[in-house]
XYZ file of C-alpha atoms in Angstrom:
326
model
C 15.747 -43.171 -50.783
C 18.911 -45.077 -49.953
C 19.811 -45.781 -46.362
C 20.936 -42.912 -44.170
C 23.558 -43.148 -41.446
C 23.772 -41.075 -38.290
C 26.653 -40.703 -35.885
C 27.358 -39.110 -32.511
C 31.103 -38.691 -32.133
C 32.905 -37.879 -28.899
C 36.496 -37.918 -27.797
C 36.640 -41.637 -26.995
C 33.674 -43.250 -28.733
C 31.801 -42.898 -31.996
C 28.208 -44.111 -31.996
C 26.740 -45.053 -35.372
C 23.306 -46.208 -36.472
C 21.208 -46.551 -39.584
C 18.288 -44.144 -39.876
C 15.351 -45.773 -41.615
C 11.642 -44.943 -41.428
C 12.537 -42.258 -38.871
C 13.970 -44.839 -36.483
C 17.435 -45.905 -35.338
C 18.632 -49.357 -36.340
C 21.790 -51.348 -35.631
C 23.426 -49.033 -33.089
C 27.115 -49.727 -32.606
C 29.781 -47.985 -30.533
C 33.351 -47.872 -31.879
C 36.512 -46.516 -30.281
C 37.828 -43.518 -32.212
C 41.398 -44.553 -31.380
C 40.946 -47.721 -33.451
C 40.496 -45.858 -36.744
C 42.618 -43.285 -38.548
C 39.606 -41.480 -40.031
C 35.846 -41.352 -39.554
C 35.426 -42.719 -43.089
C 37.286 -45.894 -42.103
C 35.179 -46.242 -38.961
C 31.977 -45.928 -40.995
C 33.206 -48.447 -43.572
C 34.002 -50.874 -40.734
C 30.528 -50.340 -39.285
C 28.894 -51.019 -42.651
C 30.963 -54.143 -43.315
C 29.703 -55.551 -40.028
C 26.175 -55.149 -41.415
C 27.102 -56.674 -44.792
C 26.603 -53.294 -46.436
C 28.831 -51.315 -48.752
C 29.265 -47.565 -48.709
C 27.191 -47.403 -51.901
C 24.133 -48.267 -49.782
C 24.205 -44.826 -48.174
C 22.368 -41.809 -49.495
C 23.119 -39.360 -46.697
C 25.103 -39.093 -43.477
C 24.549 -36.856 -40.446
C 27.266 -36.627 -37.797
C 26.902 -34.856 -34.466
C 30.281 -33.371 -33.536
C 31.659 -31.118 -30.804
C 32.392 -27.652 -32.151
C 31.300 -25.154 -34.800
C 30.420 -26.877 -38.072
C 30.621 -24.215 -40.785
C 33.006 -24.471 -43.725
C 34.618 -27.237 -45.736
C 36.932 -28.523 -43.008
C 36.112 -29.743 -39.525
C 38.706 -30.823 -36.967
C 37.551 -32.659 -33.870
C 38.677 -30.935 -30.699
C 38.821 -34.076 -28.563
C 40.198 -36.778 -30.867
C 42.576 -37.084 -33.822
C 39.925 -37.165 -36.563
C 39.174 -34.439 -39.084
C 36.720 -34.143 -41.957
C 36.987 -32.512 -45.368
C 33.401 -32.506 -46.566
C 33.985 -33.078 -50.298
C 36.602 -35.797 -49.712
C 34.323 -37.487 -47.177
C 31.470 -37.626 -49.695
C 33.750 -38.962 -52.439
C 35.161 -41.644 -50.146
C 31.712 -42.963 -49.228
C 30.119 -42.404 -52.632
C 27.669 -39.837 -51.308
C 26.049 -37.188 -53.490
C 27.457 -33.680 -53.261
C 26.174 -32.220 -50.043
C 25.307 -35.674 -48.730
C 27.083 -35.002 -45.426
C 25.313 -32.999 -42.731
C 27.395 -31.941 -39.738
C 25.577 -30.663 -36.663
C 26.875 -29.463 -33.325
C 26.686 -32.238 -30.752
C 24.450 -30.210 -28.467
C 22.168 -29.354 -31.360
C 21.714 -33.100 -31.768
C 21.262 -33.557 -28.031
C 18.549 -30.886 -27.929
C 16.719 -32.362 -30.930
C 16.943 -35.757 -29.267
C 14.578 -34.487 -26.563
C 11.774 -34.566 -29.134
C 12.157 -38.350 -29.378
C 12.040 -39.261 -25.685
C 9.675 -41.981 -24.551
C 8.026 -41.729 -21.123
C 10.357 -44.265 -19.494
C 13.451 -42.370 -20.711
C 13.059 -39.416 -18.357
C 12.568 -38.962 -14.614
C 10.565 -36.101 -13.133
C 12.710 -33.831 -10.961
C 10.534 -30.717 -10.553
C 6.774 -31.036 -11.125
C 4.998 -28.904 -13.677
C 3.410 -28.783 -17.100
C 5.267 -27.573 -20.202
C 3.564 -24.673 -21.933
C 2.909 -25.483 -25.619
C 4.876 -23.426 -28.106
C 7.460 -22.254 -25.557
C 11.215 -22.913 -25.681
C 12.850 -25.557 -23.489
C 16.304 -25.548 -21.910
C 18.625 -28.520 -22.426
C 21.602 -28.560 -20.063
C 24.131 -31.304 -19.564
C 27.076 -31.728 -17.191
C 29.569 -34.120 -18.723
C 33.189 -33.623 -19.721
C 32.122 -29.974 -19.884
C 28.782 -28.246 -19.439
C 26.566 -28.150 -22.507
C 23.678 -25.707 -22.724
C 21.184 -25.290 -25.537
C 17.607 -24.380 -26.327
C 14.888 -26.267 -28.169
C 12.341 -24.208 -30.092
C 9.077 -25.637 -31.486
C 8.448 -24.358 -35.008
C 5.027 -25.927 -35.494
C 4.048 -28.735 -37.807
C 6.193 -31.199 -35.881
C 9.403 -29.316 -36.710
C 12.000 -28.120 -34.241
C 14.997 -25.838 -34.116
C 17.879 -26.275 -31.691
C 19.953 -23.282 -30.654
C 23.388 -24.358 -29.446
C 25.565 -21.907 -27.590
C 28.417 -21.664 -25.141
C 26.281 -21.344 -22.028
C 28.587 -23.595 -20.037
C 31.109 -20.753 -20.045
C 28.911 -18.150 -18.357
C 30.022 -16.901 -14.936
C 29.158 -19.195 -12.027
C 26.291 -17.468 -10.147
C 26.538 -16.672 -6.420
C 23.339 -16.936 -4.391
C 24.447 -16.609 -0.760
C 27.526 -15.945 1.440
C 28.480 -19.637 1.562
C 28.538 -19.805 -2.226
C 30.588 -16.589 -2.268
C 33.205 -18.264 -0.069
C 33.271 -21.322 -2.319
C 33.532 -19.061 -5.371
C 36.552 -17.342 -3.801
C 38.219 -20.713 -3.277
C 37.518 -21.662 -6.890
C 38.839 -18.282 -8.024
C 42.053 -18.922 -6.101
C 42.444 -22.208 -7.988
C 41.326 -21.088 -11.440
C 41.108 -17.350 -11.862
C 37.915 -16.670 -13.826
C 35.207 -19.071 -12.630
C 32.811 -20.413 -15.235
C 29.719 -22.500 -14.588
C 31.548 -25.420 -16.222
C 34.303 -25.162 -13.622
C 31.884 -26.481 -10.998
C 29.246 -28.217 -13.117
C 31.079 -30.957 -14.991
C 32.887 -34.154 -14.155
C 36.136 -32.418 -13.347
C 34.151 -29.519 -11.885
C 32.792 -31.801 -9.172
C 36.361 -32.524 -8.088
C 37.215 -28.803 -8.202
C 34.183 -28.109 -6.034
C 35.276 -30.758 -3.528
C 38.684 -29.098 -3.257
C 37.004 -25.725 -2.750
C 34.976 -27.187 0.129
C 38.147 -28.584 1.680
C 39.847 -25.195 1.370
C 36.944 -23.275 2.928
C 36.292 -25.762 5.741
C 39.916 -26.647 6.548
C 39.897 -30.285 5.442
C 42.708 -32.162 3.753
C 41.452 -33.396 0.354
C 41.621 -37.194 0.241
C 39.329 -37.915 -2.729
C 41.110 -37.797 -6.075
C 38.420 -38.239 -8.744
C 34.841 -37.192 -9.495
C 33.792 -40.837 -9.204
C 35.318 -41.005 -5.723
C 33.435 -37.888 -4.630
C 30.156 -39.308 -5.938
C 30.737 -42.724 -4.365
C 31.580 -41.170 -0.998
C 28.487 -38.961 -1.125
C 26.215 -41.888 -1.916
C 27.843 -43.858 0.921
C 26.877 -41.116 3.375
C 30.139 -39.185 3.771
C 29.133 -35.801 5.207
C 31.612 -33.654 3.294
C 31.116 -35.405 -0.051
C 27.331 -35.246 0.388
C 27.552 -31.479 0.953
C 29.666 -31.140 -2.191
C 27.196 -33.114 -4.291
C 24.287 -31.135 -2.826
C 25.990 -27.844 -3.766
C 26.613 -29.216 -7.264
C 22.862 -29.829 -7.613
C 21.906 -26.403 -6.254
C 24.355 -24.640 -8.544
C 23.079 -26.597 -11.520
C 19.603 -25.398 -10.562
C 20.784 -21.773 -10.432
C 22.359 -21.967 -13.892
C 19.332 -23.759 -15.365
C 17.021 -21.177 -13.826
C 19.071 -18.328 -15.301
C 18.595 -19.892 -18.717
C 14.855 -20.277 -18.188
C 14.596 -16.561 -17.401
C 16.784 -15.565 -20.359
C 14.884 -17.668 -22.893
C 11.394 -17.589 -21.448
C 11.745 -21.357 -21.416
C 8.405 -22.357 -19.995
C 8.589 -25.474 -22.155
C 10.628 -27.150 -19.433
C 14.196 -28.113 -18.592
C 15.947 -31.315 -19.661
C 19.003 -32.463 -17.687
C 21.268 -34.550 -19.927
C 24.900 -35.666 -19.976
C 26.814 -38.433 -18.286
C 27.270 -37.006 -14.788
C 23.865 -36.613 -13.129
C 22.379 -40.045 -14.004
C 25.116 -41.577 -11.835
C 23.372 -40.169 -8.759
C 19.805 -39.890 -10.025
C 18.127 -40.727 -6.720
C 20.221 -38.169 -4.826
C 19.505 -35.570 -7.491
C 15.743 -36.038 -7.361
C 15.677 -35.193 -3.642
C 18.407 -32.532 -3.760
C 18.135 -28.756 -3.645
C 18.135 -28.500 -7.442
C 14.529 -27.284 -7.615
C 15.226 -24.746 -4.864
C 18.242 -23.441 -6.774
C 16.209 -23.294 -9.969
C 13.479 -21.144 -8.436
C 15.640 -18.946 -6.166
C 15.326 -15.811 -8.317
C 14.166 -13.154 -5.864
C 11.263 -11.134 -7.240
C 11.137 -13.428 -10.295
C 10.923 -16.679 -8.335
C 7.236 -16.991 -9.183
C 8.099 -17.145 -12.879
C 9.747 -20.514 -12.266
C 6.674 -22.023 -10.613
C 5.222 -24.915 -12.568
C 8.108 -25.320 -14.992
C 8.800 -29.048 -15.301
C 12.298 -30.485 -15.089
C 13.248 -33.952 -16.283
C 16.409 -36.004 -15.897
C 16.999 -37.789 -19.192
C 18.032 -41.437 -18.954
C 17.788 -42.342 -22.663
C 20.760 -44.309 -23.962
C 21.322 -42.568 -27.313
C 19.691 -39.109 -27.329
C 22.498 -37.632 -29.452
C 21.990 -40.265 -32.146
C 18.233 -39.730 -32.073
C 18.783 -35.994 -32.432
C 21.140 -36.512 -35.360
C 18.359 -38.503 -36.982
C 15.871 -35.681 -36.390
C 18.321 -33.155 -37.867
C 18.842 -35.368 -40.910
C 15.127 -36.000 -41.347
C 14.393 -32.283 -41.339
C 17.238 -31.633 -43.787
C 15.976 -34.347 -46.129
C 12.500 -32.813 -46.098
C 14.039 -29.500 -47.149
C 16.261 -31.103 -49.819
C 14.194 -33.542 -51.904
C 17.113 -34.103 -54.280
C 18.643 -36.405 -51.657
C 15.672 -38.786 -51.730
């Protein structure tokens, strides 16, 4: 078949690569603000490789949001896509564009990890044939599931698990929840377990413990914690424990004895702290069901382009189902 192109598009950056022989080639990151449309960004990417749009046979883009229907509007940048016009612009066959939810791509990307692209957080052995949880604090909190279908095929189940209620496990967490509620009203998991959530959590600590907040960004909270600041360290520790509680809830809901993958841009910034934190304790703190969590492995993903890899997996599976695109 002709070349295929995959993309992982966020609010600020669009990552593009060629997908050939089930591998990524020529990864490039472009600023979405530099291009009026995704078609123009793709054309620019191809020109840099001395390729024309006619070289493409299919395109798969991982995007934030629901992907049904003819039109897709990005929620975090100015781009939008009309499927038929997109295909005409790039000379693709009808139906040559596959859009997938960004966390669908992220989950599928877990099937492509190499050993050096993940760090063990909680020891254990994944049970074959069982679902896995993929959870990622970033700009928000992404949560999804990865289901093995057999024969080397996979299905990702995206959802809105970042918007579940933030769980309370002890009186201290109840006090912090009350402080968050005073700031926000309804308290979602994402309100504590995201980049901005880390700052919200710091302010909650200050409110409960009677401190004046002096740190003004998530990066400042993380830097202070890693430098040994007592308050910031307690905030980051609570972040890890709460992430464990939410991940553990998902394991129980899904029967996800296939393991837990921690993804996203936040946690790798303090990977060493995270590996020795109370995350595993929070994961397994499930009362009479705590034993169910024993032996479930957890990995922190450090791969550079898991979303692009997952877009490639999604495209590969679609191509196998649609031979007319070959």
